[in-house]
PDB file of C-alpha atoms in Angstrom:
ATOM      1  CA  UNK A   1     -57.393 100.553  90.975  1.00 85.00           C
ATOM      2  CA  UNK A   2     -53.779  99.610  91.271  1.00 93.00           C
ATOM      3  CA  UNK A   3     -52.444  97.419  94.253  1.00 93.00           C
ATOM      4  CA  UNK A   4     -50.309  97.920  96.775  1.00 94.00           C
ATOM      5  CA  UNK A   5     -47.376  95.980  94.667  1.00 95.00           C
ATOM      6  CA  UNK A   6     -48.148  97.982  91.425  1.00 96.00           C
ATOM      7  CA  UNK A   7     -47.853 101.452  93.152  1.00 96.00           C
ATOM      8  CA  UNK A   8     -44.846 100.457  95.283  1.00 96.00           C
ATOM      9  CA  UNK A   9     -43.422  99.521  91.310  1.00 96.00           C
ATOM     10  CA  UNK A  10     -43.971 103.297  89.746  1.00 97.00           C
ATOM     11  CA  UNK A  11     -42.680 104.629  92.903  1.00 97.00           C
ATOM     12  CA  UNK A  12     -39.538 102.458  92.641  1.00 96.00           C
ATOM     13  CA  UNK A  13     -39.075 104.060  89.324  1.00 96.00           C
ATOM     14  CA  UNK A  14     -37.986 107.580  91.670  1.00 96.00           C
ATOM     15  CA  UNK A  15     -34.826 106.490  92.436  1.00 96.00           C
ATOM     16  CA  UNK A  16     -34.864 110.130  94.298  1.00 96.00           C
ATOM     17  CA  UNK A  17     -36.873 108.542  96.305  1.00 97.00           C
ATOM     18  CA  UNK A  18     -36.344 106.757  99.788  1.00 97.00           C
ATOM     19  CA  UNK A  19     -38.404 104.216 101.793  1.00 97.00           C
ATOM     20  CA  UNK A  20     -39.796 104.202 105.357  1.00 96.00           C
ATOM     21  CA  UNK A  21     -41.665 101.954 106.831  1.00 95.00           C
ATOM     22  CA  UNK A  22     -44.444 103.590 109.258  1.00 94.00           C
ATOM     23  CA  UNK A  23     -46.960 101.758 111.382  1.00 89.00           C
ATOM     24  CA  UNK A  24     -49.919  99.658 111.067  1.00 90.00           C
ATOM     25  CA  UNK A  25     -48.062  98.095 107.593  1.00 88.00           C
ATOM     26  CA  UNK A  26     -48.093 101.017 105.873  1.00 95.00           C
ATOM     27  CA  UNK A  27     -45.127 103.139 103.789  1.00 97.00           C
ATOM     28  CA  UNK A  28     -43.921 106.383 103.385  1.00 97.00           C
ATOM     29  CA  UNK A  29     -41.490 107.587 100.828  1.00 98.00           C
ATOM     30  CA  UNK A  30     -38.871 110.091 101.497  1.00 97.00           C
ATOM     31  CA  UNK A  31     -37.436 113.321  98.780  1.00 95.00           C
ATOM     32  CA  UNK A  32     -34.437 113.747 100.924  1.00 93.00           C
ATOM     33  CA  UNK A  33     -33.107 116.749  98.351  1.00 91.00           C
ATOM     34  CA  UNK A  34     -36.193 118.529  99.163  1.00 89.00           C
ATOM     35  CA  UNK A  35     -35.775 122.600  99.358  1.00 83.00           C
ATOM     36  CA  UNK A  36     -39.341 122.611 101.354  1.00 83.00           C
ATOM     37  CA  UNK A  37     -39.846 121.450 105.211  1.00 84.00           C
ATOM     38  CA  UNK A  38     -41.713 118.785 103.688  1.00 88.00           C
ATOM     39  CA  UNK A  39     -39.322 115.837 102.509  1.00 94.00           C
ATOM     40  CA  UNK A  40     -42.513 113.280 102.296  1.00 96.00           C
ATOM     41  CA  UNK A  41     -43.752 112.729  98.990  1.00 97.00           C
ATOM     42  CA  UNK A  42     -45.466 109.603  99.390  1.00 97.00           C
ATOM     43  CA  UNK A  43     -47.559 109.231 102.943  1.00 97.00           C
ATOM     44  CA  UNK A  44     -49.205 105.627 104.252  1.00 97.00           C
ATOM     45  CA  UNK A  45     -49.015 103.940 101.579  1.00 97.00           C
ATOM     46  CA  UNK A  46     -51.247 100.691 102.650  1.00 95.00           C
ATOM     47  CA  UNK A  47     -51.576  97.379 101.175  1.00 92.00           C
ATOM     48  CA  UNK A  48     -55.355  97.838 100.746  1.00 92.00           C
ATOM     49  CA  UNK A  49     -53.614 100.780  97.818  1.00 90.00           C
ATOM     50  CA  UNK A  50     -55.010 103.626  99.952  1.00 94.00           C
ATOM     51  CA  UNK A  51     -52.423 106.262  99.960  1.00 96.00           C
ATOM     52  CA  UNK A  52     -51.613 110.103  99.589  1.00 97.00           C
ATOM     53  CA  UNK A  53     -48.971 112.601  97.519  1.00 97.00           C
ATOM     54  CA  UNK A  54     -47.882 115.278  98.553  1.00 96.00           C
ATOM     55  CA  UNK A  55     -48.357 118.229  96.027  1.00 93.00           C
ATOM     56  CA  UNK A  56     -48.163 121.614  98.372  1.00 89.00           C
ATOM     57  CA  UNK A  57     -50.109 124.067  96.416  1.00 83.00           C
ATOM     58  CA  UNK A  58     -49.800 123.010  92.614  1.00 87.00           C
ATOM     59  CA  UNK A  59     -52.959 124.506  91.189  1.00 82.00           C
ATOM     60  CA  UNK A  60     -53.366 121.383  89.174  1.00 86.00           C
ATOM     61  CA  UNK A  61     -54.592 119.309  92.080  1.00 90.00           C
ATOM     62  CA  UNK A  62     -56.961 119.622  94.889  1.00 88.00           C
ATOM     63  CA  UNK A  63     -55.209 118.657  97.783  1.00 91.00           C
ATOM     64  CA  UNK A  64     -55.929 118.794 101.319  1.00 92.00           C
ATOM     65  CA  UNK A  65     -55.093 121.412 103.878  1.00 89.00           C
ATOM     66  CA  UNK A  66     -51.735 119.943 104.494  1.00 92.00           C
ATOM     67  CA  UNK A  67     -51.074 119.612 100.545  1.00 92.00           C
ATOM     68  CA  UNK A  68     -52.270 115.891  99.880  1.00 96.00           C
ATOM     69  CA  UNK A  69     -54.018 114.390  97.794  1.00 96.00           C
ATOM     70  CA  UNK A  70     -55.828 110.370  97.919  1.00 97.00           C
ATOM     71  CA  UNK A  71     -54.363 107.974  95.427  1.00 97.00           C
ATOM     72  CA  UNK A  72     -56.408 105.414  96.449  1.00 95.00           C
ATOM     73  CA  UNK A  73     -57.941 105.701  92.442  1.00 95.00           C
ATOM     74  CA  UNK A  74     -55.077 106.681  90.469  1.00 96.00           C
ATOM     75  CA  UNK A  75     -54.267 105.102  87.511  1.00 96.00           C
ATOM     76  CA  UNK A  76     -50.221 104.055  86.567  1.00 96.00           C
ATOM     77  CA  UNK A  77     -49.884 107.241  84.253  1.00 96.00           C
ATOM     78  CA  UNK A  78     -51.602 109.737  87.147  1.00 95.00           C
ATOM     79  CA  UNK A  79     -49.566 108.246  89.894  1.00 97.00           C
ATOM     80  CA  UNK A  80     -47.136 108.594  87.823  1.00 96.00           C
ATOM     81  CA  UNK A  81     -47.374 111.941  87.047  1.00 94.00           C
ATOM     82  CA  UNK A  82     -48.412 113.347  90.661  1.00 96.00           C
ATOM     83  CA  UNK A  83     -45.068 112.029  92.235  1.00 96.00           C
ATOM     84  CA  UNK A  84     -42.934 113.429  89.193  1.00 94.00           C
ATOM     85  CA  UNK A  85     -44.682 116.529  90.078  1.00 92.00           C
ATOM     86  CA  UNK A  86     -44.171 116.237  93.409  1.00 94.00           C
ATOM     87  CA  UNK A  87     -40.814 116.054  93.034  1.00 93.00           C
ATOM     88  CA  UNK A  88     -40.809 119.201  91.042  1.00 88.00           C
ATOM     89  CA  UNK A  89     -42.342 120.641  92.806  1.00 87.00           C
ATOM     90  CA  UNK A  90     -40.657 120.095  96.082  1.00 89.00           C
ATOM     91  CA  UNK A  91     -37.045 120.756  94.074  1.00 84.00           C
ATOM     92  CA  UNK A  92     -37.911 124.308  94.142  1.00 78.00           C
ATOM     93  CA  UNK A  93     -36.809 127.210  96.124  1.00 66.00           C
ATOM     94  CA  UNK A  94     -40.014 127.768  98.588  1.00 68.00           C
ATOM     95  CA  UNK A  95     -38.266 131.692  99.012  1.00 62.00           C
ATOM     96  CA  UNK A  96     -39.389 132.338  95.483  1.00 60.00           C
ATOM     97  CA  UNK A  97     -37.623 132.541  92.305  1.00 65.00           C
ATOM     98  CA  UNK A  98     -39.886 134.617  89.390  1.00 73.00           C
ATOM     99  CA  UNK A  99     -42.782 132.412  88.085  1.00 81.00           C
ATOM    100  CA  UNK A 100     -41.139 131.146  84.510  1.00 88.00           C
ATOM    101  CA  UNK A 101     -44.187 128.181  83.944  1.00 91.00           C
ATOM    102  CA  UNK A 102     -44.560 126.120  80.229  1.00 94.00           C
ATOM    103  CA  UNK A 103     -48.275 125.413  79.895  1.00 94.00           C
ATOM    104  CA  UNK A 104     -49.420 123.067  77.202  1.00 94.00           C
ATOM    105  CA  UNK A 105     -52.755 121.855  75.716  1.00 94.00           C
ATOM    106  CA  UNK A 106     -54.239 118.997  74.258  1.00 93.00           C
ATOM    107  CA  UNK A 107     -53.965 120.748  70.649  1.00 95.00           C
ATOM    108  CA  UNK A 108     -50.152 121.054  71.558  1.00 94.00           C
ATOM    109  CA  UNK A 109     -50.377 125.088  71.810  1.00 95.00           C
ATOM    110  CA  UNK A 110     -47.772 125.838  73.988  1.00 95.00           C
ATOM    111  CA  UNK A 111     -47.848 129.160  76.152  1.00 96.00           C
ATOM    112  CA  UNK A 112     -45.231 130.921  78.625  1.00 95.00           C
ATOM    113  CA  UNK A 113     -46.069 132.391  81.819  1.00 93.00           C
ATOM    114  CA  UNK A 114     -43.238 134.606  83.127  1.00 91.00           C
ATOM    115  CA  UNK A 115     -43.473 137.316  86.305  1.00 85.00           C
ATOM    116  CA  UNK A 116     -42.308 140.341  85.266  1.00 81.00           C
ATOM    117  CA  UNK A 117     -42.099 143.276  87.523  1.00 73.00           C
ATOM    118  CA  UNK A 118     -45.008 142.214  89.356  1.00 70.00           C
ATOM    119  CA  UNK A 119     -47.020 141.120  86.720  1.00 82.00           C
ATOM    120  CA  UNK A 120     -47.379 137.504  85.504  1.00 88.00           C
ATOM    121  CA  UNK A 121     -47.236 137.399  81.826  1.00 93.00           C
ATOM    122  CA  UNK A 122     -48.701 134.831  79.200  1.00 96.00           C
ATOM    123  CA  UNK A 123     -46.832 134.438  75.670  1.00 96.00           C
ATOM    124  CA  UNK A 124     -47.516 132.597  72.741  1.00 95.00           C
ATOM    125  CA  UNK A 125     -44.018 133.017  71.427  1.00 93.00           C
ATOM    126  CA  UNK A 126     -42.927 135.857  71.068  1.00 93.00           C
ATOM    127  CA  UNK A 127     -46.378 137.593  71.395  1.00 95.00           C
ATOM    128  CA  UNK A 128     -47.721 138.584  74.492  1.00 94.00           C
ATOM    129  CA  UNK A 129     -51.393 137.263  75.309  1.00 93.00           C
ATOM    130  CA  UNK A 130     -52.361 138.618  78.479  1.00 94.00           C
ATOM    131  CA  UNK A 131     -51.521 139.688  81.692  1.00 93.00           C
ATOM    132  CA  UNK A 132     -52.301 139.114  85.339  1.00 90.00           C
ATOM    133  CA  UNK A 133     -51.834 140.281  88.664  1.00 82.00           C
ATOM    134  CA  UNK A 134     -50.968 136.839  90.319  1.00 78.00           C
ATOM    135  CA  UNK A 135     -49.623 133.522  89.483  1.00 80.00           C
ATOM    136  CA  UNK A 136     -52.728 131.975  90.952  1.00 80.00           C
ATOM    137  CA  UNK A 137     -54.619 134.498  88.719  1.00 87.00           C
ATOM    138  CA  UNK A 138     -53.049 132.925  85.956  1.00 90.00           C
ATOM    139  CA  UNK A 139     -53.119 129.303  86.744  1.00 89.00           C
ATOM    140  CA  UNK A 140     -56.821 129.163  87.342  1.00 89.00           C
ATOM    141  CA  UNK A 141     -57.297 130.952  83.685  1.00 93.00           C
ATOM    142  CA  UNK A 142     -55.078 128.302  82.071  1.00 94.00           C
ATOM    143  CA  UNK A 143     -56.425 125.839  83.553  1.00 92.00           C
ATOM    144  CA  UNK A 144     -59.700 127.145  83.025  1.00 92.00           C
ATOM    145  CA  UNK A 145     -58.564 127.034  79.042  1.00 94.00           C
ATOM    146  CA  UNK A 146     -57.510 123.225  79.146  1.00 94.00           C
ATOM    147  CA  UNK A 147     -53.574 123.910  79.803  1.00 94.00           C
ATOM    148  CA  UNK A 148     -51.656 121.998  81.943  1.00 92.00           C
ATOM    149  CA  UNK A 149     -48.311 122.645  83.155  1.00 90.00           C
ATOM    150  CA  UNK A 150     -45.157 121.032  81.699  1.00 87.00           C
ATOM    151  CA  UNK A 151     -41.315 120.199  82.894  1.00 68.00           C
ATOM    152  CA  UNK A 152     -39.019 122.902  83.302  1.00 51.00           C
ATOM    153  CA  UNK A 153     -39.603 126.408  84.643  1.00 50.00           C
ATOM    154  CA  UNK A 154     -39.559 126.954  88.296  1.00 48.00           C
ATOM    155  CA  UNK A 155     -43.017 125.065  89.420  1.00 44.00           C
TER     156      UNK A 155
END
């Protein structure tokens, strides 16, 4: 488990970023460009390395009712990771822009998920794979599959 110092590091690297203190010692971090209500990515973040990210509703992760997750346990890499994805995720328009979502496996196969009139469509290339009726549809079959989502796109 990382320490309080060690997390407060890989957040650092966010420059995006901004720090609050809170009460009772602990830290919150601010996304200020947020397009969301929600402008805190990291809440009470406490020198015993307790902590939580937000992540909204990014299929990926399990979070809370109010969209958080523990990071009490993360490693560098998934701390890492979570906040960048945060951030992502937290740069997008909440009104909706078509689902256009780069999904990747550990093989390196690399699908497409686009909406398209009302349908949420997975490509390998060119080729079309299969079709859903809902982006959560979709994200629960890739995930299901061993993809994970990438940069870029509109998540």
């Amino acid at each position: 488990m990382l320490n309080f110092a060690e997390k407060e590091a890989i957040i650092g690297k966010f420059p995006e970023l901004t720090r609050k203190e809170v009460s009772m010692g602990r830290v919150n971090y601010h996304f200020d460009e947020s397009l969301h209500e929600k402008k805190i990515v990291v809440r009470h973040l406490h020198e015993n390395g307790n902590g939580f990210v937000y992540v909204g509703k990014l299929p990926e992760y399990e979070a809370d009712k109010k969209g958080f997750i523990n990071i009490r346990e993360f490693s560098a890499e998934e701390l890492e990771q979570v906040i960048a994805d945060a951030i992502a995720y937290l740069s997008t328009d909440p009104a909706g822009e078509p689902v256009n979502e780069t999904w990747k496996n550990r093989e390196g196969t690399v699908l497409h998920l686009k909406e398209e009139n009302g349908y949420f469509n997975l490509y390998y290339g060119d080729n079309l794979e299969e079709g859903f009726g809902s982006a959560k549809e979709a994200h629960v079959y890739l995930l299901d599959e061993g993809f994970r989502p990438q940069g870029g796109g509109n998540r």
